[in-house]
Coordinates of C-alpha atoms in Angstrom, one line a residue:
X1108 CA -81.9 181.6 -98.2
X1109 CA -84.6 179.8 -96.2
X1110 CA -87.4 181.8 -97.8
X1111 CA -86.1 180.9 -101.3
X1112 CA -85.9 177.2 -100.4
X1113 CA -89.4 177.3 -98.9
X1114 CA -90.6 178.9 -102.2
X1115 CA -89.0 176.2 -104.3
X1116 CA -90.4 173.4 -102.0
X1117 CA -93.9 174.9 -102.1
X1118 CA -93.9 175.2 -105.9
X1119 CA -92.6 171.6 -106.3
X1120 CA -95.3 170.3 -104.1
X1121 CA -98.0 172.2 -106.0
X1122 CA -96.6 171.1 -109.3
X1123 CA -96.4 167.5 -108.3
X1124 CA -99.9 167.3 -107.0
X1125 CA -101.3 168.9 -110.1
X1126 CA -99.3 166.8 -112.5
X1127 CA -101.2 164.2 -114.5
X1128 CA -100.7 160.6 -113.4
X1129 CA -98.1 158.9 -115.7
X1130 CA -99.2 155.9 -117.8
X1131 CA -96.2 153.7 -117.2
X1132 CA -95.6 150.0 -117.7
X1133 CA -96.9 148.3 -114.7
X1134 CA -94.1 146.6 -112.6
X1135 CA -94.6 143.3 -110.8
X1136 CA -92.6 144.2 -107.7
X1137 CA -93.2 142.7 -104.3
X1138 CA -94.0 145.5 -101.8
X1139 CA -93.8 144.9 -98.0
X1140 CA -96.9 145.9 -96.1
X1141 CA -95.9 146.5 -92.5
X1142 CA -97.4 149.4 -90.6
X1143 CA -95.1 152.2 -89.3
X1144 CA -92.2 151.1 -91.5
X1145 CA -90.8 152.9 -94.5
X1146 CA -90.5 151.1 -97.8
X1147 CA -87.1 151.6 -99.4
X1148 CA -87.3 151.1 -103.2
X1149 CA -83.8 149.9 -104.2
X1150 CA -82.1 148.4 -107.3
X1151 CA -79.6 149.2 -110.0
X1152 CA -79.6 152.6 -111.7
X1153 CA -82.2 153.0 -114.5
X1154 CA -84.1 149.9 -113.6
X1155 CA -87.3 151.8 -113.0
X1156 CA -87.5 152.8 -109.3
X1157 CA -89.0 156.3 -110.0
X1158 CA -91.6 154.7 -112.3
X1159 CA -92.5 152.3 -109.5
X1160 CA -93.1 155.2 -107.1
X1161 CA -95.5 156.7 -109.6
X1162 CA -97.2 153.4 -110.1
X1163 CA -97.8 153.1 -106.3
X1164 CA -99.0 156.7 -106.2
X1165 CA -101.5 155.9 -109.0
X1166 CA -102.7 152.8 -107.2
X1167 CA -103.3 154.7 -103.9
X1168 CA -105.3 157.3 -105.9
X1169 CA -107.3 154.6 -107.6
X1170 CA -108.1 153.1 -104.2
X1171 CA -109.6 156.4 -103.1
X1172 CA -106.8 158.6 -101.7
X1173 CA -107.2 162.2 -103.1
X1174 CA -104.2 163.7 -104.9
X1175 CA -103.6 166.2 -102.1
X1176 CA -102.8 163.3 -99.8
X1177 CA -100.2 161.9 -102.1
X1178 CA -96.8 163.7 -102.2
X1179 CA -94.2 162.8 -104.8
X1180 CA -91.0 164.9 -104.2
X1181 CA -87.7 164.5 -106.0
X1182 CA -84.6 165.9 -104.5
X1183 CA -82.7 165.7 -107.8
X1184 CA -83.1 169.4 -108.4
X1185 CA -80.2 171.9 -108.6
X1186 CA -82.2 174.4 -106.6
X1187 CA -82.0 172.0 -103.7
X1188 CA -78.3 171.3 -104.0
X1189 CA -77.4 172.8 -100.6
X1190 CA -80.3 171.4 -98.7
X1191 CA -79.4 170.0 -95.3
X1192 CA -81.2 167.7 -92.8
X1193 CA -82.8 170.5 -90.9
X1194 CA -84.2 171.9 -94.1
X1195 CA -86.3 168.7 -94.6
X1196 CA -88.7 170.0 -91.9
X1197 CA -89.7 172.7 -94.5
X1198 CA -91.0 170.0 -96.7
X1199 CA -93.3 168.6 -94.0
X1200 CA -94.4 172.0 -92.8
X1201 CA -95.1 173.3 -96.3
X1202 CA -97.1 170.2 -97.2
X1203 CA -99.4 170.5 -94.2
X1204 CA -99.7 174.3 -94.7
X1205 CA -101.1 173.5 -98.2
X1206 CA -103.1 170.5 -96.9
X1207 CA -104.0 171.2 -93.2
X1208 CA -106.8 168.7 -93.1
X1209 CA -104.3 165.9 -93.6
X1210 CA -102.4 166.5 -90.4
X1211 CA -103.0 163.8 -87.8
X1212 CA -106.5 163.1 -88.9
X1213 CA -105.8 161.5 -92.2
X1214 CA -102.9 159.3 -93.4
X1215 CA -100.9 160.9 -96.2
X1216 CA -98.4 159.1 -98.4
X1217 CA -94.9 160.6 -99.1
X1218 CA -92.8 159.4 -102.0
X1219 CA -89.3 160.9 -101.5
X1220 CA -87.1 160.2 -104.5
X1221 CA -83.3 160.6 -104.4
X1222 CA -83.5 161.6 -100.8
X1223 CA -80.0 160.3 -100.2
X1224 CA -78.8 163.6 -101.8
X1225 CA -79.6 165.3 -98.5
X1226 CA -77.0 164.6 -95.7
X1227 CA -78.6 163.1 -92.6
X1228 CA -81.8 162.0 -94.3
X1229 CA -82.0 158.8 -92.2
X1230 CA -82.6 160.7 -89.0
X1231 CA -85.3 162.8 -90.7
X1232 CA -87.1 159.7 -92.1
X1233 CA -87.1 158.0 -88.7
X1234 CA -88.5 161.1 -87.0
X1235 CA -91.1 161.5 -89.7
X1236 CA -92.4 158.0 -89.1
X1237 CA -92.5 158.7 -85.3
X1238 CA -94.1 162.1 -85.4
X1239 CA -96.5 162.1 -88.4
X1240 CA -99.4 160.0 -89.6
X1241 CA -97.9 159.0 -93.0
X1242 CA -96.9 156.1 -95.2
X1243 CA -93.4 156.6 -96.4
X1244 CA -91.6 155.4 -99.6
X1245 CA -87.9 156.2 -100.1
X1246 CA -86.0 155.7 -103.3
X1247 CA -82.6 156.6 -104.8
X1248 CA -80.2 155.6 -107.5
X1249 CA -77.1 156.1 -105.3
X1250 CA -75.4 153.3 -103.5
X1251 CA -76.0 155.3 -100.3
X1252 CA -79.6 153.9 -100.4
X1253 CA -78.6 150.3 -100.6
X1254 CA -80.6 147.8 -98.5
X1255 CA -78.0 147.0 -95.9
X1256 CA -77.3 150.7 -95.3
X1257 CA -81.0 151.5 -95.0
X1258 CA -81.5 148.7 -92.5
X1259 CA -78.6 150.1 -90.4
X1260 CA -79.5 153.7 -90.7
X1261 CA -83.2 153.3 -90.2
X1262 CA -82.7 150.9 -87.2
X1263 CA -85.3 148.4 -88.3
X1264 CA -87.8 151.1 -89.5
X1265 CA -87.5 150.3 -93.2
X1266 CA -88.2 147.3 -95.5
X1267 CA -86.9 146.9 -99.0
X1268 CA -88.6 146.5 -102.4
X1269 CA -86.1 145.5 -105.1
X1270 CA -86.6 146.8 -108.6
X1271 CA -84.9 144.9 -111.4
X1272 CA -84.9 145.4 -115.1
X1273 CA -88.1 144.2 -116.8
X1274 CA -89.0 140.5 -116.5
X1275 CA -90.1 138.7 -119.6
X1276 CA -93.7 139.4 -118.8
X1277 CA -93.0 143.0 -118.1
X1278 CA -91.2 143.3 -121.4
X1279 CA -94.2 141.9 -123.3
X1280 CA -96.4 144.3 -121.3
X1281 CA -94.3 147.3 -122.2
X1282 CA -94.5 146.2 -125.9
X1283 CA -98.3 145.8 -125.7
X1284 CA -98.1 142.0 -126.2
X1285 CA -98.7 140.6 -122.7
X1286 CA -100.7 137.4 -123.0
X1287 CA -104.4 137.7 -122.2
X1288 CA -104.9 134.0 -121.9
X1289 CA -102.9 130.9 -120.7
X1290 CA -100.0 129.9 -122.8
X1291 CA -101.4 126.4 -123.3
X1292 CA -104.3 128.0 -125.3
X1293 CA -102.0 129.7 -127.7
X1294 CA -102.3 129.0 -131.4
X1295 CA -99.2 127.8 -133.3
X1296 CA -98.6 131.3 -134.7
X1297 CA -98.9 132.8 -131.2
X1298 CA -96.4 130.3 -129.8
X1299 CA -94.0 131.1 -132.6
X1300 CA -94.3 134.8 -131.8
X1301 CA -93.8 134.1 -128.1
X1302 CA -90.6 132.2 -128.9
X1303 CA -89.3 135.0 -131.0
X1304 CA -90.1 137.5 -128.2
X1305 CA -88.1 135.4 -125.7
X1306 CA -85.1 135.2 -128.0
X1307 CA -85.2 139.0 -128.4
X1308 CA -85.5 139.4 -124.6
X1309 CA -82.5 137.2 -123.9
X1310 CA -80.4 139.2 -126.4
X1311 CA -81.7 142.7 -125.5
X1312 CA -82.4 142.5 -121.8
X1313 CA -85.0 144.3 -119.8
X1314 CA -83.7 147.8 -119.0
X1315 CA -86.7 150.1 -119.8
X1316 CA -84.8 152.7 -121.8
X1317 CA -83.1 149.9 -123.9
X1318 CA -86.4 148.6 -125.3
X1319 CA -86.7 149.0 -129.0
X1320 CA -83.2 150.3 -129.6
X1321 CA -81.0 149.0 -132.4
X1322 CA -77.9 147.0 -131.3
X1323 CA -75.4 149.9 -131.4
X1324 CA -77.5 152.3 -129.5
X1325 CA -78.5 149.7 -127.0
X1326 CA -74.8 148.7 -126.4
X1327 CA -73.8 152.3 -125.9
X1328 CA -76.6 152.9 -123.5
X1329 CA -75.9 149.8 -121.4
X1330 CA -72.2 150.6 -121.4
X1331 CA -72.9 154.0 -119.8
X1332 CA -75.0 152.3 -117.2
X1333 CA -72.1 150.0 -116.2
X1334 CA -69.6 152.9 -116.3
X1335 CA -71.7 155.0 -114.0
X1336 CA -72.3 152.2 -111.5
X1337 CA -68.5 151.4 -111.4
X1338 CA -67.5 155.1 -111.1
X1339 CA -70.1 156.5 -108.7
X1340 CA -71.5 153.5 -106.8
X1341 CA -68.2 151.6 -106.4
X1342 CA -65.0 153.5 -107.0
X1343 CA -66.1 156.9 -105.6
X1344 CA -68.4 155.5 -103.0
X1345 CA -65.8 153.2 -101.5
X1346 CA -62.7 155.3 -102.4
X1347 CA -61.0 152.3 -104.2
X1348 CA -57.3 152.6 -104.6
X1349 CA -57.1 150.1 -107.6
X1350 CA -60.0 150.9 -109.9
X1351 CA -58.2 149.1 -112.8
X1352 CA -58.4 145.8 -110.9
X1353 CA -62.1 146.4 -110.4
X1354 CA -62.5 146.9 -114.2
X1355 CA -60.6 143.7 -114.9
X1356 CA -62.8 141.8 -112.4
X1357 CA -66.0 143.1 -114.1
X1358 CA -64.8 142.0 -117.5
X1359 CA -64.0 138.6 -116.1
X1360 CA -67.3 138.3 -114.3
X1361 CA -69.7 139.6 -117.0
X1362 CA -67.7 138.1 -119.8
X1363 CA -68.3 134.7 -118.3
X1364 CA -72.0 135.0 -117.3
X1365 CA -73.3 132.0 -115.5
X1366 CA -69.8 130.7 -115.0
X1367 CA -67.8 129.8 -112.0
X1368 CA -65.6 132.5 -110.4
X1369 CA -62.8 131.9 -107.9
X1370 CA -61.2 134.7 -106.0
X1371 CA -58.2 132.5 -105.5
X1372 CA -57.7 131.8 -109.2
X1373 CA -58.3 135.5 -110.1
X1374 CA -55.8 136.5 -107.4
X1375 CA -53.2 134.1 -108.8
X1376 CA -53.8 135.4 -112.4
X1377 CA -53.3 139.0 -111.2
X1378 CA -50.2 138.0 -109.3
X1379 CA -48.7 136.3 -112.4
X1380 CA -49.2 139.6 -114.3
X1381 CA -47.3 141.5 -111.6
X1382 CA -50.4 143.1 -110.0
X1383 CA -50.2 143.3 -106.2
X1384 CA -53.6 143.1 -104.6
X1385 CA -54.9 141.3 -101.5
X1386 CA -57.5 138.5 -101.6
X1387 CA -59.5 140.4 -99.0
X1388 CA -59.6 143.4 -101.3
X1389 CA -60.9 141.2 -104.1
X1390 CA -63.6 139.8 -101.9
X1391 CA -64.6 143.4 -101.0
X1392 CA -64.7 144.4 -104.7
X1393 CA -67.1 141.5 -105.5
X1394 CA -69.3 142.5 -102.5
X1395 CA -69.4 146.2 -103.7
X1396 CA -70.5 145.0 -107.2
X1397 CA -73.3 143.0 -105.7
X1398 CA -74.3 145.9 -103.4
X1399 CA -74.6 148.1 -106.5
X1400 CA -76.9 145.5 -108.1
X1401 CA -74.7 145.1 -111.1
X1402 CA -74.5 141.3 -110.6
X1403 CA -75.3 138.5 -108.2
X1404 CA -73.4 135.4 -107.2
X1405 CA -74.5 132.0 -105.9
X1406 CA -72.8 129.9 -103.3
X1407 CA -72.6 126.1 -103.4
X1408 CA -75.6 124.5 -101.8
X1409 CA -74.1 122.8 -98.7
X1410 CA -74.4 122.7 -94.9
X1411 CA -70.6 122.9 -94.7
X1412 CA -69.3 126.5 -94.3
X1413 CA -65.8 125.3 -95.3
X1414 CA -67.1 123.7 -98.5
X1415 CA -69.0 126.9 -99.3
X1416 CA -65.9 129.0 -98.8
X1417 CA -63.5 126.9 -100.8
X1418 CA -65.8 126.3 -103.8
X1419 CA -66.1 129.0 -106.6
X1420 CA -69.2 131.1 -106.9
X1421 CA -71.4 131.3 -110.0
X1422 CA -71.9 134.9 -111.2
X1423 CA -74.8 136.4 -113.1
X1424 CA -75.4 139.9 -114.5
X1425 CA -78.4 141.9 -113.4
X1426 CA -79.7 141.8 -117.0
X1427 CA -79.2 139.5 -120.0
X1428 CA -78.5 142.5 -122.2
X1429 CA -75.2 143.1 -120.4
X1430 CA -73.8 139.7 -121.5
X1431 CA -72.9 140.7 -125.1
X1432 CA -71.1 143.8 -123.8
X1433 CA -68.3 141.8 -122.3
X1434 CA -68.4 138.4 -124.0
X1435 CA -65.6 138.0 -126.6
X1436 CA -66.5 134.6 -127.9
X1437 CA -68.6 135.9 -130.7
X1438 CA -71.3 133.4 -129.9
X1439 CA -74.9 134.2 -129.1
X1440 CA -74.6 132.5 -125.6
X1441 CA -78.4 131.9 -125.5
X1442 CA -77.9 129.2 -122.9
X1443 CA -76.1 131.6 -120.5
X1444 CA -78.7 134.3 -121.1
X1445 CA -81.6 131.8 -120.4
X1446 CA -79.9 130.6 -117.2
X1447 CA -79.6 134.3 -116.2
X1448 CA -83.2 135.0 -116.9
X1449 CA -84.3 131.9 -114.9
X1450 CA -82.3 133.0 -111.9
X1451 CA -83.7 136.5 -112.0
X1452 CA -87.2 135.1 -112.1
X1453 CA -86.5 132.7 -109.2
X1454 CA -85.3 135.6 -107.2
X1455 CA -88.3 137.7 -108.1
X1456 CA -90.5 134.9 -106.8
X1457 CA -88.8 135.1 -103.4
X1458 CA -86.6 132.0 -103.6
X1459 CA -83.2 131.5 -101.9
X1460 CA -81.0 130.1 -104.7
X1461 CA -77.7 128.2 -104.8
X1462 CA -76.1 125.8 -107.2
X1463 CA -75.3 122.1 -106.7
X1464 CA -72.2 120.0 -107.3
X1465 CA -72.6 116.3 -106.5
X1466 CA -69.9 114.0 -105.1
X1467 CA -69.9 112.3 -108.5
X1468 CA -69.0 115.6 -110.1
X1469 CA -72.4 116.5 -111.7
X1470 CA -73.5 120.1 -111.5
X1471 CA -77.1 121.3 -111.2
X1472 CA -77.7 124.9 -112.2
X1473 CA -80.1 125.9 -109.3
X1474 CA -81.3 124.6 -106.0
X1475 CA -84.2 126.9 -105.1
X1476 CA -85.9 127.0 -101.7
X1477 CA -89.2 129.0 -101.6
X1478 CA -90.6 131.0 -98.8
X1479 CA -92.8 127.9 -97.9
X1480 CA -89.8 125.6 -97.7
X1481 CA -90.5 123.9 -101.0
X1482 CA -87.3 122.7 -102.7
X1483 CA -86.6 122.5 -106.4
X1484 CA -83.6 121.3 -108.4
X1485 CA -83.5 123.0 -111.8
X1486 CA -81.4 122.4 -115.0
X1487 CA -81.6 125.1 -117.7
X1488 CA -80.8 124.2 -121.2
X1489 CA -81.3 126.1 -124.5
X1490 CA -81.5 123.0 -126.7
X1491 CA -82.3 119.4 -125.8
X1492 CA -82.2 118.0 -129.4
X1493 CA -78.9 116.3 -128.7
X1494 CA -79.6 113.0 -126.8
X1495 CA -76.2 113.2 -125.0
X1496 CA -77.2 116.7 -123.7
X1497 CA -80.5 115.4 -122.5
X1498 CA -79.0 112.4 -120.8
X1499 CA -76.4 114.6 -119.0
X1500 CA -79.1 117.0 -117.7
X1501 CA -81.2 114.0 -116.5
X1502 CA -78.3 112.3 -114.8
X1503 CA -77.2 115.4 -112.9
X1504 CA -80.8 115.9 -111.5
X1505 CA -81.1 112.2 -110.5
X1506 CA -77.7 112.3 -108.8
X1507 CA -78.5 115.5 -106.9
X1508 CA -81.9 114.1 -105.9
X1509 CA -80.1 111.7 -103.6
X1510 CA -79.0 114.5 -101.4
X1511 CA -82.3 116.4 -101.7
X1512 CA -85.0 113.7 -101.8
X1513 CA -87.8 116.1 -101.2
X1514 CA -86.9 118.4 -104.1
X1515 CA -88.9 118.5 -107.3
X1516 CA -86.8 118.0 -110.4
X1517 CA -87.2 120.3 -113.3
X1518 CA -85.7 121.1 -116.7
X1519 CA -86.4 124.5 -118.3
X1520 CA -85.6 124.6 -122.0
X1521 CA -86.1 126.6 -125.2
X1522 CA -86.7 123.6 -127.4
X1523 CA -88.3 120.2 -126.4
X1524 CA -86.3 117.0 -126.7
X1525 CA -87.0 114.5 -129.4
X1526 CA -87.5 110.8 -128.9
X1527 CA -87.9 109.2 -125.5
X1528 CA -89.9 110.8 -122.7
X1529 CA -88.2 112.0 -119.6
X1530 CA -88.3 110.0 -116.4
X1531 CA -91.6 110.4 -114.6
X1532 CA -90.2 112.4 -111.7
X1533 CA -88.6 115.1 -113.9
X1534 CA -90.8 117.9 -115.1
X1535 CA -90.1 119.6 -118.4
X1536 CA -91.0 123.3 -118.8
X1537 CA -90.7 125.3 -122.0
X1538 CA -88.9 128.5 -121.1
X1539 CA -91.6 130.9 -122.3
X1540 CA -94.3 129.1 -120.4
X1541 CA -92.3 128.9 -117.2
X1542 CA -91.2 132.6 -117.3
X1543 CA -94.9 133.6 -117.7
X1544 CA -96.3 131.6 -114.8

């Protein structure tokens, strides 16, 4: 059995190192750079984690590392189905048998994809970092490779790189239309095309495989993504006893993208329908959905833990393309999709994000705090043509600014307002421009 496994591993290493480098859409993902720590590439299924590994491999090769020092190895292979932790040593030994000059003297880079399929992989990965001169990247589409589990299992020896569906810029890059010049130098025709591209992005989303599909095929594809996440990464993973409640919760959350969600109200609704489920169970279900990267939720921006707990959370899908799957209003919901896209971009840029509700009852979509401590209050609006809409957005920002006097005030919109200019302190950004900064 071991000889057969060794033969399979040897051939996979040879094939991978001889394979041509893949020409993939370049991803703008922040990668940690801390010596002697593994990088765990995490994110929702089908978001492009394997593609990112190949991108990094190609980068290392372009920077001068020979192909024999770069090992991509996928464990998603039926010939490796019975592989155990002790068998992982065969991978290391076979690699160095094929490339003896790389042991100790030179620093190789290992890209281990779907490694969570091998029980006990965490102990192997820690020992690999301790005993060999390598740079290590780990990736997997199972919830077993989620960030909090990696942090626990690796005992501080791993840092995370989160892969999301395409950003607006990445979508344009994938389509071969990434701007080669600043947006303020666009012609009128180019700006019109950019606006159309953004409308398409908000409707179709950024999952790589969904690009260019017609509506029916895109819906079916995205529906399978959600179904697999719910079944494998939540229900089976956590052995849920009430999967129907989970499905009701998902329909509620994704059918009301960018809306407020209260566990207490949802619990009361279930109780009125005769469904017996505890509030703690519902809290855990929401946490599982976030752990699987299907959605994210925002707390109220406040220093009071009690206020944070009693106020509802605002919930957003991982991708704007998921909104139409669950929304039953029949409307385009461009505003909710734009708000979702802005949140995703804020998170990509490393911001901590909350929402704001002022004592006067005004709500501001986002309070963002950057890694340098810079604060921003942001309102997102699809259309500012209506003077009442503009006045409401401005008033909310001005009211919230009393509590956050150091925050910059911004409105991000698809269409500019007509008539009077905004107050001097408030910055107006057209959505395509802001998303491409």
